[in-house]
Amino acid sequence: MKSMRQSRNRVFERREVACAVRDGTRLRTVLLLPHGTGPWPALLTRHPYDVTRDEHDGMLDVGRLVAAGYLVALQDVRGRHGSEGTFQPSTQEVADGADAVEWLAALPECTGVVGMWGASYASETQFSALLGGATALRAIAPAVSPAMSALDGFRFRGGVPEIGSTLAWTHYAIAPDLITRIGSADERESERKRWEATERAIANREAFRAGALNADPDAEAIVTWGLDRLREPLDSVSHHAGKIIDRIDAIDIPVFLIGGWFDVFLGSTLEIYRRLLRRAKDTGGPLPHLLVGPWSHDNMSGRTAGTDFGPGASVDDLGGGDDLTERHIRWFDAALRSGTADTPPVRIFLMGTNRWIEAEEFPPRDTRTLELHLSAGGSLTTDPPESGERRLTGDPASPVPTCGGAVLLFAPFEAGPADQAAIQSRQDVVSWRSAPLTEDVTVMGALHAVVHLTTTGTDADVVVRLCDEHADGRSLVIADGVQRASARLVDPVTGRGDRRPVEPGKGQEVVVDLWSTAHTFRPGHRVRVDVAPSSSPRWDVGGNVFEPTGVTAAAVPAEYTIHHDAARPSRLVLQVVTAAQL
């Protein structure tokens, strides 16, 4: 036990204690107590990344949380760092999370009221505690959250396995600590060698070549676990573990969601928001609050992929003297201390003009739909499409490399609005672009592409990127998505629906969800759409051959033909607002 001095010159006490959950497993918990006698409402975060780091280098300034009069608890989840037990990702957090909340609420230093905060896995533990029946949990603040579904950016997107982020998380974020916990020196050394084998496979790209997912790599246990999840059917019950897809009605407390336009879990975060908003309107329950910045999963500085979004774009400076910690304090004061929320429910960063917009909901109620048709000569136009077609060859042996976007990958693959010039010069990437704009076009809300396609294969992956082409030739990706044609009838959130092969030469309508954005295309810029057959290592490289679950087939090149005419209007569908609405 020792004293510490933090922000606002307030002294608090630090205790490192054990929280015993129902089966007796002891979870390391760091308690940070305000100066004085208490009791105080408590704020809890739970994750697998060593919570002692949060004391000085977390998403929030925990010293300021304590100075604001909160008992702060930082907890390693089961089987990680200072906690006992065996780590079972997601599945363990429902019971453990509920137990941790109730244990914290029962401490004499606590008023019996608990809030939770945290990003990524630490966002999922918040929802899990609610699903476990944590009655003392009264408000949560999940950031960049995968908790909606495993199928929309977590393990899959558009039916395509998220092999890159699965490797990044299991190999780099989770495996090292698990290896150190192995008791036997021989077994620990064997697992370390398997880690090194995975490292080599990532470095030489063998880990994510076409067909790699169906191989049997000599990988460490947690990587094998992650790859096994990607091999399961889209409707597997394992994809629902720790997710709220079937339990949205259990989320009956105030929720403050934080997201990033270039976050790999943006789709999940916004789907949670939409469903909670709909539920609040139907039941009169608490309205969800939403904050979305120009951030990626692990970079909230406001500077990424060569773009600086200017002052007021980082979590340390949200404009007007505000920051993310202060936002949380005001949120929890209102939710846990019967205060009054003093901010609109929605605050989003509008890229392009680089400013914050406040609204009652997202997207704003008065958006309108704008359809831009893929047309002859590579033009993107509001006019009906001129008849034509574009062709490309999807070769699994030479996939299109990932370049920016909403990714969570390993070096050198960075998230954000990366310039696509080098990618767009490839023969397997085809593009359409508008004429130079004469006025601002502000996209705010959901967007998708409709691609009419024929292929010589029995399956096809369609990658679509929305780009802002500047007058100097830079083409910065704003939003992207993928759809595997065989999964075109599968619900992208629940996984329900049949996968079906594509009939070679027969036209298919493939809808690609690009999630959402808030971006202004400026005068002199062009709106650009790129279509490609792959994006590696982000997504599993498809083989152009339909593979029923459990079946492996040799990958083959295939010719894609993208059609645009009156009967087959390939197009980009956007939600836009006028300057007067901003």
Coordinates of C-alpha atoms in Angstrom, one line a residue:
M1 CA 0.0 0.0 0.0
K2 CA 1.3 3.5 -0.9
S3 CA 0.2 7.0 -1.4
M4 CA 0.3 8.6 -4.9
R5 CA -0.2 12.2 -6.1
Q6 CA -2.1 12.7 -9.4
S7 CA -3.9 15.4 -11.3
R8 CA -5.6 18.3 -9.5
N9 CA -3.1 17.8 -6.7
R10 CA -5.4 15.4 -4.9
V11 CA -3.8 12.6 -2.8
F12 CA -5.3 9.1 -3.0
E13 CA -4.4 5.7 -1.7
R14 CA -3.4 2.8 -3.8
R15 CA -4.2 -0.8 -2.7
E16 CA -3.5 -4.0 -4.7
V17 CA -6.0 -6.6 -3.6
A18 CA -7.6 -9.9 -4.8
C19 CA -11.2 -10.2 -5.9
A20 CA -12.4 -13.7 -5.4
V21 CA -15.1 -14.7 -7.9
R22 CA -17.7 -17.5 -7.4
D23 CA -15.3 -20.4 -8.1
G24 CA -12.6 -19.1 -5.8
T25 CA -10.3 -17.7 -8.6
R26 CA -8.6 -14.6 -7.4
L27 CA -8.4 -11.6 -9.8
R28 CA -5.8 -8.9 -9.2
T29 CA -7.4 -5.6 -8.6
V30 CA -5.8 -2.2 -8.1
L31 CA -8.0 0.1 -6.0
L32 CA -7.4 3.9 -6.1
L33 CA -9.2 5.7 -3.4
P34 CA -10.0 9.5 -3.1
H35 CA -8.7 11.5 -0.2
G36 CA -11.2 11.4 2.7
T37 CA -13.4 8.8 4.3
G38 CA -16.0 8.0 1.7
P39 CA -17.9 6.0 0.7
W40 CA -17.8 6.8 -3.0
P41 CA -19.4 5.5 -6.2
A42 CA -17.0 3.2 -8.0
L43 CA -15.6 3.1 -11.6
L44 CA -14.3 -0.3 -12.8
T45 CA -12.3 -1.4 -15.9
R46 CA -11.5 -5.0 -16.6
H47 CA -9.2 -6.3 -19.5
P48 CA -6.4 -8.7 -20.3
Y49 CA -3.6 -6.1 -21.0
D50 CA -2.1 -5.5 -17.5
V51 CA -4.2 -2.9 -15.7
T52 CA -1.2 -1.4 -13.9
R53 CA -0.5 0.4 -17.2
D54 CA -3.8 2.3 -16.8
E55 CA -2.4 4.0 -13.7
H56 CA -0.2 6.2 -15.9
D57 CA -0.9 5.5 -19.6
G58 CA -4.5 4.6 -20.0
M59 CA -7.3 5.9 -22.2
L60 CA -8.4 8.0 -19.3
D61 CA -6.5 9.9 -16.6
V62 CA -7.5 7.7 -13.6
G63 CA -6.0 10.3 -11.2
R64 CA -8.6 12.8 -12.3
L65 CA -11.4 10.2 -11.9
V66 CA -10.3 9.7 -8.3
A67 CA -9.9 13.5 -7.8
A68 CA -13.5 13.8 -9.0
G69 CA -14.6 11.6 -6.1
Y70 CA -14.7 8.1 -7.5
L71 CA -13.3 4.9 -6.1
V72 CA -11.4 3.5 -9.1
A73 CA -10.8 -0.2 -9.7
L74 CA -8.5 -1.7 -12.3
Q75 CA -8.8 -5.4 -12.7
D76 CA -6.8 -8.1 -14.7
V77 CA -9.3 -10.6 -16.1
R78 CA -9.0 -14.3 -15.3
G79 CA -5.8 -15.9 -16.5
R80 CA -4.0 -12.7 -17.4
H81 CA -1.0 -10.9 -15.7
G82 CA -1.7 -10.7 -12.0
S83 CA -4.9 -12.8 -11.9
E84 CA -5.3 -16.5 -11.3
G85 CA -7.0 -19.0 -13.6
T86 CA -7.0 -20.0 -17.3
F87 CA -7.9 -17.3 -19.9
Q88 CA -11.0 -18.2 -21.9
P89 CA -11.6 -15.2 -24.1
S90 CA -15.1 -13.6 -23.8
T91 CA -16.8 -16.6 -22.4
Q92 CA -15.4 -16.1 -18.9
E93 CA -16.4 -12.5 -18.6
V94 CA -20.2 -12.8 -18.1
A95 CA -19.9 -14.6 -14.7
D96 CA -16.6 -13.0 -13.7
G97 CA -17.7 -9.5 -14.6
A98 CA -20.9 -9.8 -12.6
D99 CA -19.0 -11.1 -9.6
A100 CA -16.4 -8.3 -9.9
V101 CA -19.1 -5.6 -9.9
E102 CA -21.0 -7.0 -6.9
W103 CA -17.7 -7.5 -5.0
L104 CA -16.7 -3.9 -5.7
A105 CA -20.2 -2.6 -4.7
A106 CA -20.0 -4.4 -1.4
L107 CA -16.7 -2.8 -0.3
P108 CA -17.2 -0.5 2.7
E109 CA -15.5 2.3 0.7
C110 CA -18.2 2.1 -2.1
T111 CA -21.7 3.5 -2.0
G112 CA -23.0 0.3 -3.8
V113 CA -23.2 2.1 -7.2
V114 CA -20.7 1.1 -10.0
G115 CA -19.9 2.4 -13.4
M116 CA -17.6 0.8 -16.0
W117 CA -15.4 2.2 -18.7
G118 CA -12.8 0.9 -21.2
A119 CA -11.9 0.2 -24.8
S120 CA -12.0 -2.9 -27.0
Y121 CA -11.9 -6.0 -24.8
A122 CA -12.6 -3.7 -21.8
S123 CA -15.7 -2.5 -23.6
E124 CA -17.0 -6.1 -24.0
T125 CA -16.4 -6.8 -20.3
Q126 CA -18.9 -4.0 -19.5
F127 CA -21.7 -5.6 -21.5
S128 CA -20.8 -9.0 -20.2
A129 CA -21.2 -7.9 -16.6
L130 CA -24.7 -6.6 -17.5
L131 CA -25.5 -9.9 -19.2
G132 CA -24.4 -11.7 -16.0
G133 CA -26.9 -9.8 -13.9
A134 CA -24.7 -7.2 -12.2
T135 CA -27.4 -5.2 -10.4
A136 CA -25.0 -2.6 -9.0
L137 CA -23.8 -1.6 -12.5
R138 CA -25.7 1.6 -13.3
A139 CA -23.8 3.1 -16.3
I140 CA -21.2 2.1 -18.8
A141 CA -18.9 3.8 -21.3
P142 CA -17.7 1.3 -23.9
A143 CA -15.2 2.5 -26.5
V144 CA -14.3 1.0 -29.9
S145 CA -16.5 -2.0 -29.0
P146 CA -16.8 -5.4 -30.7
A147 CA -19.6 -6.4 -28.3
M148 CA -22.5 -6.3 -30.9
S149 CA -21.5 -9.3 -33.0
A150 CA -18.5 -11.4 -34.0
L151 CA -19.5 -11.2 -37.7
D152 CA -19.2 -7.5 -38.5
G153 CA -15.6 -6.6 -38.1
F154 CA -14.5 -8.8 -35.2
R155 CA -14.0 -12.3 -36.7
F156 CA -15.7 -11.7 -40.1
R157 CA -16.9 -8.9 -42.3
G158 CA -19.2 -9.6 -45.2
G159 CA -18.7 -13.3 -44.6
V160 CA -14.9 -13.0 -45.0
P161 CA -12.6 -14.0 -42.1
E162 CA -10.7 -11.1 -40.4
I163 CA -7.5 -13.1 -40.5
G164 CA -5.2 -10.1 -40.1
S165 CA -6.7 -8.7 -36.9
T166 CA -7.1 -12.2 -35.5
L167 CA -3.4 -12.8 -35.9
A168 CA -2.5 -9.3 -34.6
W169 CA -4.6 -9.8 -31.4
T170 CA -3.8 -13.4 -30.5
H171 CA -0.1 -13.3 -31.5
Y172 CA 1.0 -9.9 -30.2
A173 CA -1.5 -8.9 -27.6
I174 CA -2.3 -12.2 -25.9
A175 CA 0.3 -14.9 -26.5
P176 CA 3.4 -13.4 -24.8
D177 CA 1.8 -13.3 -21.3
L178 CA 0.2 -16.7 -21.7
I179 CA 3.7 -18.1 -22.6
T180 CA 5.2 -16.7 -19.4
R181 CA 2.5 -18.4 -17.3
I182 CA 3.4 -21.9 -18.5
G183 CA 4.8 -23.8 -15.5
S184 CA 6.9 -26.4 -17.2
A185 CA 10.2 -24.9 -18.6
D186 CA 10.1 -27.4 -21.5
E187 CA 6.5 -26.7 -22.5
R188 CA 7.2 -23.0 -22.2
E189 CA 10.2 -23.2 -24.5
S190 CA 8.1 -25.3 -27.0
E191 CA 5.4 -22.7 -27.0
R192 CA 8.0 -19.9 -27.4
K193 CA 9.3 -21.6 -30.5
R194 CA 5.8 -21.9 -31.9
W195 CA 5.5 -18.1 -31.3
E196 CA 8.6 -17.6 -33.3
A197 CA 7.2 -19.8 -36.1
T198 CA 4.1 -17.6 -36.2
E199 CA 6.3 -14.5 -36.2
R200 CA 8.2 -15.8 -39.3
A201 CA 5.0 -16.7 -41.0
I202 CA 3.7 -13.2 -40.5
A203 CA 6.9 -11.7 -41.7
N204 CA 7.1 -13.7 -44.9
R205 CA 3.3 -13.5 -45.3
E206 CA 2.8 -17.3 -45.3
A207 CA 0.4 -16.8 -42.4
F208 CA -2.2 -15.0 -44.6
R209 CA -1.6 -16.4 -48.1
A210 CA -4.6 -17.9 -50.0
G211 CA -5.6 -21.1 -48.3
A212 CA -3.6 -20.4 -45.1
L213 CA -6.7 -20.6 -43.0
N214 CA -7.2 -24.2 -44.0
A215 CA -3.6 -25.2 -43.3
D216 CA -2.4 -26.6 -40.0
P217 CA 0.2 -24.1 -38.8
D218 CA 2.7 -24.8 -36.1
A219 CA 1.3 -21.9 -34.1
E220 CA 1.1 -21.1 -30.4
A221 CA -2.2 -22.2 -28.7
I222 CA -4.0 -18.9 -28.6
V223 CA -3.3 -18.3 -32.3
T224 CA -4.6 -21.7 -33.1
W225 CA -7.7 -20.9 -31.0
G226 CA -8.3 -17.7 -33.0
L227 CA -7.8 -19.4 -36.4
D228 CA -10.2 -22.2 -35.3
R229 CA -12.9 -19.6 -34.6
L230 CA -12.5 -18.3 -38.2
R231 CA -13.0 -21.8 -39.6
E232 CA -16.4 -22.2 -37.9
P233 CA -19.7 -21.6 -39.7
L234 CA -21.0 -18.1 -39.6
D235 CA -24.0 -19.2 -37.6
S236 CA -21.9 -21.0 -34.9
V237 CA -23.0 -20.4 -31.4
S238 CA -19.4 -19.6 -30.4
H239 CA -19.7 -16.3 -32.3
H240 CA -22.3 -15.2 -29.8
A241 CA -20.1 -15.6 -26.7
G242 CA -19.8 -12.3 -24.9
K243 CA -21.9 -10.6 -27.5
I244 CA -25.2 -8.7 -27.1
I245 CA -26.7 -9.6 -30.4
D246 CA -29.6 -11.6 -28.9
R247 CA -29.7 -9.7 -25.6
I248 CA -30.1 -6.0 -26.4
D249 CA -33.1 -5.8 -24.0
A250 CA -30.7 -6.6 -21.2
I251 CA -28.9 -3.2 -21.8
D252 CA -31.3 -1.1 -19.7
I253 CA -28.8 1.4 -18.2
P254 CA -27.2 4.6 -19.6
V255 CA -24.6 3.9 -22.3
F256 CA -21.9 6.3 -23.6
L257 CA -20.4 4.8 -26.8
I258 CA -17.0 6.0 -28.2
G259 CA -15.9 5.1 -31.7
G260 CA -13.5 6.0 -34.4
W261 CA -14.1 6.5 -38.1
F262 CA -11.1 4.2 -38.8
D263 CA -11.7 1.7 -36.1
V264 CA -12.0 -2.0 -37.0
F265 CA -15.1 -2.1 -34.7
L266 CA -16.9 1.0 -36.0
G267 CA -19.6 -1.2 -37.5
S268 CA -20.3 -2.9 -34.2
T269 CA -20.2 0.3 -32.2
L270 CA -22.7 2.0 -34.4
E271 CA -25.0 -1.0 -34.6
I272 CA -25.1 -1.0 -30.8
Y273 CA -25.9 2.7 -30.9
R274 CA -28.7 2.2 -33.5
R275 CA -30.3 -0.7 -31.6
L276 CA -30.1 1.1 -28.2
L277 CA -31.6 4.3 -29.8
R278 CA -34.4 2.3 -31.3
R279 CA -35.1 0.6 -27.9
A280 CA -35.0 3.9 -26.1
K281 CA -37.6 5.4 -28.4
D282 CA -39.8 2.3 -28.1
T283 CA -39.6 2.0 -24.3
G284 CA -38.7 5.5 -23.0
G285 CA -35.5 4.3 -21.6
P286 CA -32.2 6.2 -21.5
L287 CA -30.9 7.5 -24.8
P288 CA -27.5 6.2 -25.7
H289 CA -24.8 8.9 -26.1
L290 CA -22.3 8.7 -28.9
L291 CA -18.9 10.3 -29.6
V292 CA -17.0 9.4 -32.8
G293 CA -13.6 10.9 -33.7
P294 CA -11.1 10.6 -36.6
W295 CA -9.5 7.8 -34.7
S296 CA -8.4 4.2 -35.3
H297 CA -8.5 1.3 -32.8
D298 CA -5.3 2.1 -31.2
N299 CA -4.6 5.7 -32.2
M300 CA -6.8 8.5 -30.8
S301 CA -4.2 11.3 -31.4
G302 CA -6.1 12.8 -34.4
R303 CA -3.0 12.2 -36.6
T304 CA -2.8 9.0 -38.6
A305 CA -1.7 7.6 -42.0
G306 CA -0.1 11.0 -42.9
T307 CA -3.2 13.1 -42.1
D308 CA -3.4 15.6 -39.3
F309 CA -7.0 16.4 -38.5
G310 CA -6.0 19.5 -36.6
P311 CA -6.3 20.9 -33.1
G312 CA -9.3 19.5 -31.2
A313 CA -9.1 16.1 -32.9
S314 CA -7.5 14.1 -30.2
V315 CA -8.9 12.5 -27.0
D316 CA -6.6 14.9 -25.1
D317 CA -8.2 17.9 -26.8
L318 CA -11.8 17.6 -28.0
G319 CA -12.1 21.3 -28.6
G320 CA -13.4 24.0 -26.3
G321 CA -11.1 22.9 -23.5
D322 CA -12.6 19.5 -23.2
D323 CA -11.0 16.1 -23.3
L324 CA -12.1 12.4 -23.0
T325 CA -11.5 12.1 -19.3
E326 CA -13.6 15.2 -18.6
R327 CA -16.4 13.8 -20.8
H328 CA -16.4 10.6 -18.8
I329 CA -16.5 12.5 -15.5
R330 CA -19.5 14.5 -16.6
W331 CA -21.1 11.4 -18.0
F332 CA -20.7 9.4 -14.7
D333 CA -21.7 12.4 -12.6
A334 CA -25.0 12.6 -14.4
A335 CA -25.6 8.8 -14.5
L336 CA -24.4 7.8 -11.0
R337 CA -24.9 11.0 -9.0
S338 CA -28.3 12.1 -10.4
G339 CA -26.7 15.0 -12.2
T340 CA -27.9 16.4 -15.4
A341 CA -26.2 15.6 -18.7
D342 CA -25.0 19.0 -20.2
T343 CA -24.1 17.8 -23.7
P344 CA -26.2 16.7 -26.7
P345 CA -26.5 12.9 -27.1
V346 CA -24.3 12.8 -30.2
R347 CA -20.9 14.5 -31.0
I348 CA -19.1 13.4 -34.1
F349 CA -16.0 14.7 -35.9
L350 CA -16.7 15.9 -39.5
M351 CA -13.6 15.1 -41.5
G352 CA -12.8 17.2 -44.5
T353 CA -13.8 20.4 -42.7
N354 CA -12.2 19.0 -39.4
R355 CA -14.7 20.1 -36.8
W356 CA -17.1 18.6 -34.3
I357 CA -20.8 18.4 -34.9
E358 CA -23.4 18.0 -32.2
A359 CA -26.8 16.4 -32.9
E360 CA -29.7 14.7 -31.2
E361 CA -29.0 11.4 -33.0
F362 CA -26.8 9.9 -35.7
P363 CA -27.3 10.1 -38.6
P364 CA -29.3 13.3 -38.4
R365 CA -33.0 12.9 -39.1
D366 CA -32.9 15.1 -42.2
T367 CA -30.3 13.3 -44.2
R368 CA -31.1 12.5 -47.8
T369 CA -30.0 9.6 -50.1
L370 CA -27.5 10.3 -52.9
E371 CA -26.8 7.6 -55.4
L372 CA -23.7 7.9 -57.5
H373 CA -23.7 5.5 -60.5
L374 CA -20.7 3.6 -61.8
S375 CA -20.8 4.6 -65.5
A376 CA -18.9 4.5 -68.7
G377 CA -15.3 5.8 -69.0
G378 CA -14.8 5.3 -65.2
S379 CA -17.1 8.2 -64.4
L380 CA -19.1 8.4 -61.2
T381 CA -22.3 10.4 -61.8
T382 CA -25.8 11.1 -60.4
D383 CA -27.1 10.6 -64.0
P384 CA -28.4 7.2 -65.0
P385 CA -25.5 4.9 -65.9
E386 CA -24.3 4.6 -69.4
S387 CA -24.1 1.0 -70.4
G388 CA -20.7 -0.7 -70.1
E389 CA -18.5 -3.0 -68.1
R390 CA -15.1 -3.2 -66.4
R391 CA -13.0 -6.3 -66.0
L392 CA -10.3 -7.4 -63.6
T393 CA -8.6 -10.6 -62.8
G394 CA -8.7 -11.8 -59.2
D395 CA -5.5 -13.8 -58.6
P396 CA -5.3 -15.4 -55.2
A397 CA -1.5 -15.8 -55.6
S398 CA -1.1 -12.0 -55.9
P399 CA -3.7 -10.3 -53.6
V400 CA -4.2 -6.6 -53.4
P401 CA -2.3 -5.3 -50.4
T402 CA -4.1 -3.6 -47.5
C403 CA -3.5 0.1 -47.4
G404 CA -5.1 2.1 -44.6
G405 CA -8.8 1.9 -43.8
A406 CA -10.5 0.7 -40.6
V407 CA -7.8 -1.9 -39.7
L408 CA -6.2 -3.4 -36.7
L409 CA -3.0 -5.0 -38.0
F410 CA 0.7 -5.3 -37.4
A411 CA 3.5 -3.1 -38.8
P412 CA 3.7 -1.8 -41.5
F413 CA 0.0 -1.8 -42.0
E414 CA -1.4 1.4 -40.5
A415 CA -5.0 2.4 -40.1
G416 CA -6.5 5.6 -41.4
P417 CA -6.9 7.7 -44.6
A418 CA -3.9 6.3 -46.4
D419 CA -3.2 7.4 -50.0
Q420 CA -4.3 4.7 -52.4
A421 CA -2.3 5.9 -55.4
A422 CA 0.0 2.8 -55.5
I423 CA -2.9 0.4 -55.0
Q424 CA -5.1 2.1 -57.7
S425 CA -2.3 1.6 -60.2
R426 CA -2.7 -2.2 -60.0
Q427 CA -4.4 -4.0 -62.9
D428 CA -6.8 -5.8 -60.5
V429 CA -8.2 -2.5 -59.1
V430 CA -10.8 -0.6 -61.1
S431 CA -12.0 2.9 -60.2
W432 CA -14.7 5.4 -61.0
R433 CA -14.6 9.0 -60.0
S434 CA -16.8 12.1 -60.2
A435 CA -16.0 15.3 -61.9
P436 CA -14.3 17.9 -59.7
L437 CA -16.8 19.2 -57.2
T438 CA -18.0 22.7 -57.4
E439 CA -19.4 22.8 -53.9
D440 CA -19.1 20.9 -50.6
V441 CA -20.7 17.4 -50.5
T442 CA -21.1 16.2 -46.9
V443 CA -21.6 12.5 -46.3
M444 CA -23.0 11.8 -42.9
G445 CA -24.4 8.4 -42.1
A446 CA -24.5 4.8 -43.5
L447 CA -23.1 4.0 -46.9
H448 CA -23.0 1.0 -49.1
A449 CA -22.2 -0.1 -52.7
V450 CA -24.2 -2.2 -55.0
V451 CA -22.1 -4.1 -57.5
H452 CA -23.5 -6.1 -60.3
L453 CA -21.0 -8.8 -61.1
T454 CA -20.3 -11.9 -63.1
T455 CA -17.3 -14.1 -62.5
T456 CA -15.7 -17.2 -64.0
G457 CA -15.4 -18.7 -60.5
T458 CA -17.9 -20.2 -58.1
D459 CA -17.2 -17.5 -55.4
A460 CA -15.9 -14.0 -55.4
D461 CA -14.8 -11.4 -52.8
V462 CA -15.7 -7.8 -53.6
V463 CA -13.8 -5.1 -51.8
V464 CA -15.0 -1.5 -52.2
R465 CA -13.3 1.7 -51.0
L466 CA -14.7 5.2 -50.9
C467 CA -11.9 7.7 -51.5
D468 CA -11.5 11.5 -51.4
E469 CA -9.3 12.4 -54.4
H470 CA -7.6 15.7 -53.9
A471 CA -6.6 18.1 -56.6
D472 CA -3.0 17.2 -56.2
G473 CA -3.7 13.5 -57.0
R474 CA -3.8 12.0 -53.5
S475 CA -6.6 9.6 -53.1
L476 CA -7.4 9.1 -49.4
V477 CA -9.6 6.2 -48.3
I478 CA -12.5 7.3 -46.2
A479 CA -14.5 4.1 -45.8
D480 CA -14.3 0.5 -47.1
G481 CA -15.9 -2.9 -46.9
V482 CA -15.9 -6.4 -48.3
Q483 CA -18.5 -9.0 -49.2
R484 CA -18.0 -12.6 -50.2
A485 CA -20.5 -13.4 -52.8
S486 CA -21.4 -16.9 -51.4
A487 CA -22.4 -15.1 -48.1
R488 CA -24.6 -12.5 -49.9
L489 CA -27.8 -13.9 -48.3
V490 CA -26.3 -14.2 -44.8
D491 CA -27.3 -11.6 -42.2
P492 CA -24.1 -9.6 -41.5
V493 CA -24.9 -9.4 -37.7
T494 CA -26.5 -12.6 -36.7
G495 CA -24.9 -15.0 -39.3
R496 CA -28.3 -16.5 -40.1
G497 CA -28.9 -17.5 -43.7
D498 CA -27.5 -19.9 -46.3
R499 CA -24.2 -19.6 -48.1
R500 CA -24.5 -20.4 -51.7
P501 CA -22.1 -20.8 -54.6
V502 CA -22.0 -18.4 -57.5
E503 CA -23.0 -19.7 -60.9
P504 CA -20.1 -18.9 -63.3
G505 CA -21.2 -16.3 -65.9
K506 CA -24.5 -15.6 -64.2
G507 CA -25.0 -12.0 -62.9
Q508 CA -25.1 -11.4 -59.2
E509 CA -26.0 -8.3 -57.2
V510 CA -23.5 -8.0 -54.4
V511 CA -24.1 -5.4 -51.7
V512 CA -21.0 -4.2 -49.8
D513 CA -21.6 -2.4 -46.5
L514 CA -19.1 0.4 -46.0
W515 CA -20.4 1.1 -42.5
S516 CA -20.7 4.9 -41.9
T517 CA -18.7 8.1 -42.1
A518 CA -18.9 11.8 -41.6
H519 CA -16.8 13.5 -44.2
T520 CA -17.0 16.6 -46.4
F521 CA -15.7 16.4 -50.0
R522 CA -14.4 19.9 -50.7
P523 CA -14.7 21.9 -54.0
G524 CA -12.0 20.8 -56.5
H525 CA -11.9 17.3 -55.0
R526 CA -13.4 14.2 -56.6
V527 CA -15.5 11.3 -55.1
R528 CA -13.8 8.1 -56.0
V529 CA -14.8 4.4 -55.8
D530 CA -12.3 1.6 -56.1
V531 CA -13.3 -2.1 -56.5
A532 CA -10.9 -4.9 -55.9
P533 CA -11.0 -8.7 -55.4
S534 CA -9.0 -8.7 -52.1
S535 CA -7.2 -6.8 -49.4
S536 CA -4.5 -8.7 -47.6
P537 CA -3.5 -9.2 -44.8
R538 CA -6.7 -7.6 -43.6
W539 CA -9.1 -10.2 -45.0
D540 CA -8.6 -13.8 -45.8
V541 CA -7.7 -14.2 -49.5
G542 CA -10.5 -16.0 -51.2
G543 CA -9.8 -18.7 -53.7
N544 CA -12.6 -17.9 -56.2
V545 CA -14.0 -21.3 -55.4
F546 CA -17.0 -22.0 -53.2
E547 CA -16.0 -24.0 -50.1
P548 CA -18.8 -25.5 -48.0
T549 CA -17.9 -25.6 -44.3
G550 CA -15.1 -28.2 -43.7
V551 CA -14.2 -28.5 -47.4
T552 CA -11.0 -27.2 -48.9
A553 CA -10.5 -26.4 -52.6
A554 CA -7.5 -25.2 -54.5
A555 CA -7.5 -21.5 -55.2
V556 CA -7.7 -20.4 -58.9
P557 CA -7.6 -17.0 -60.7
A558 CA -11.0 -15.7 -61.9
E559 CA -12.1 -13.0 -64.2
Y560 CA -14.6 -10.5 -62.7
T561 CA -16.9 -8.4 -64.9
I562 CA -18.6 -5.4 -63.2
H563 CA -21.7 -4.3 -65.1
H564 CA -23.4 -0.9 -65.2
D565 CA -26.5 -0.2 -67.2
A566 CA -30.2 0.5 -66.7
A567 CA -31.0 -3.1 -65.7
R568 CA -27.8 -3.5 -63.6
P569 CA -27.1 -0.1 -62.0
S570 CA -23.9 -0.6 -60.0
R571 CA -23.8 2.3 -57.6
L572 CA -22.6 3.9 -54.4
V573 CA -25.4 4.9 -52.0
L574 CA -24.7 7.7 -49.5
Q575 CA -26.5 9.7 -46.9
V576 CA -25.8 13.4 -47.3
V577 CA -26.7 16.7 -45.6
T578 CA -26.6 20.3 -46.8
A579 CA -24.4 23.0 -45.3
A580 CA -27.5 24.6 -43.8
Q581 CA -28.1 21.5 -41.8
L582 CA -24.7 21.6 -40.1

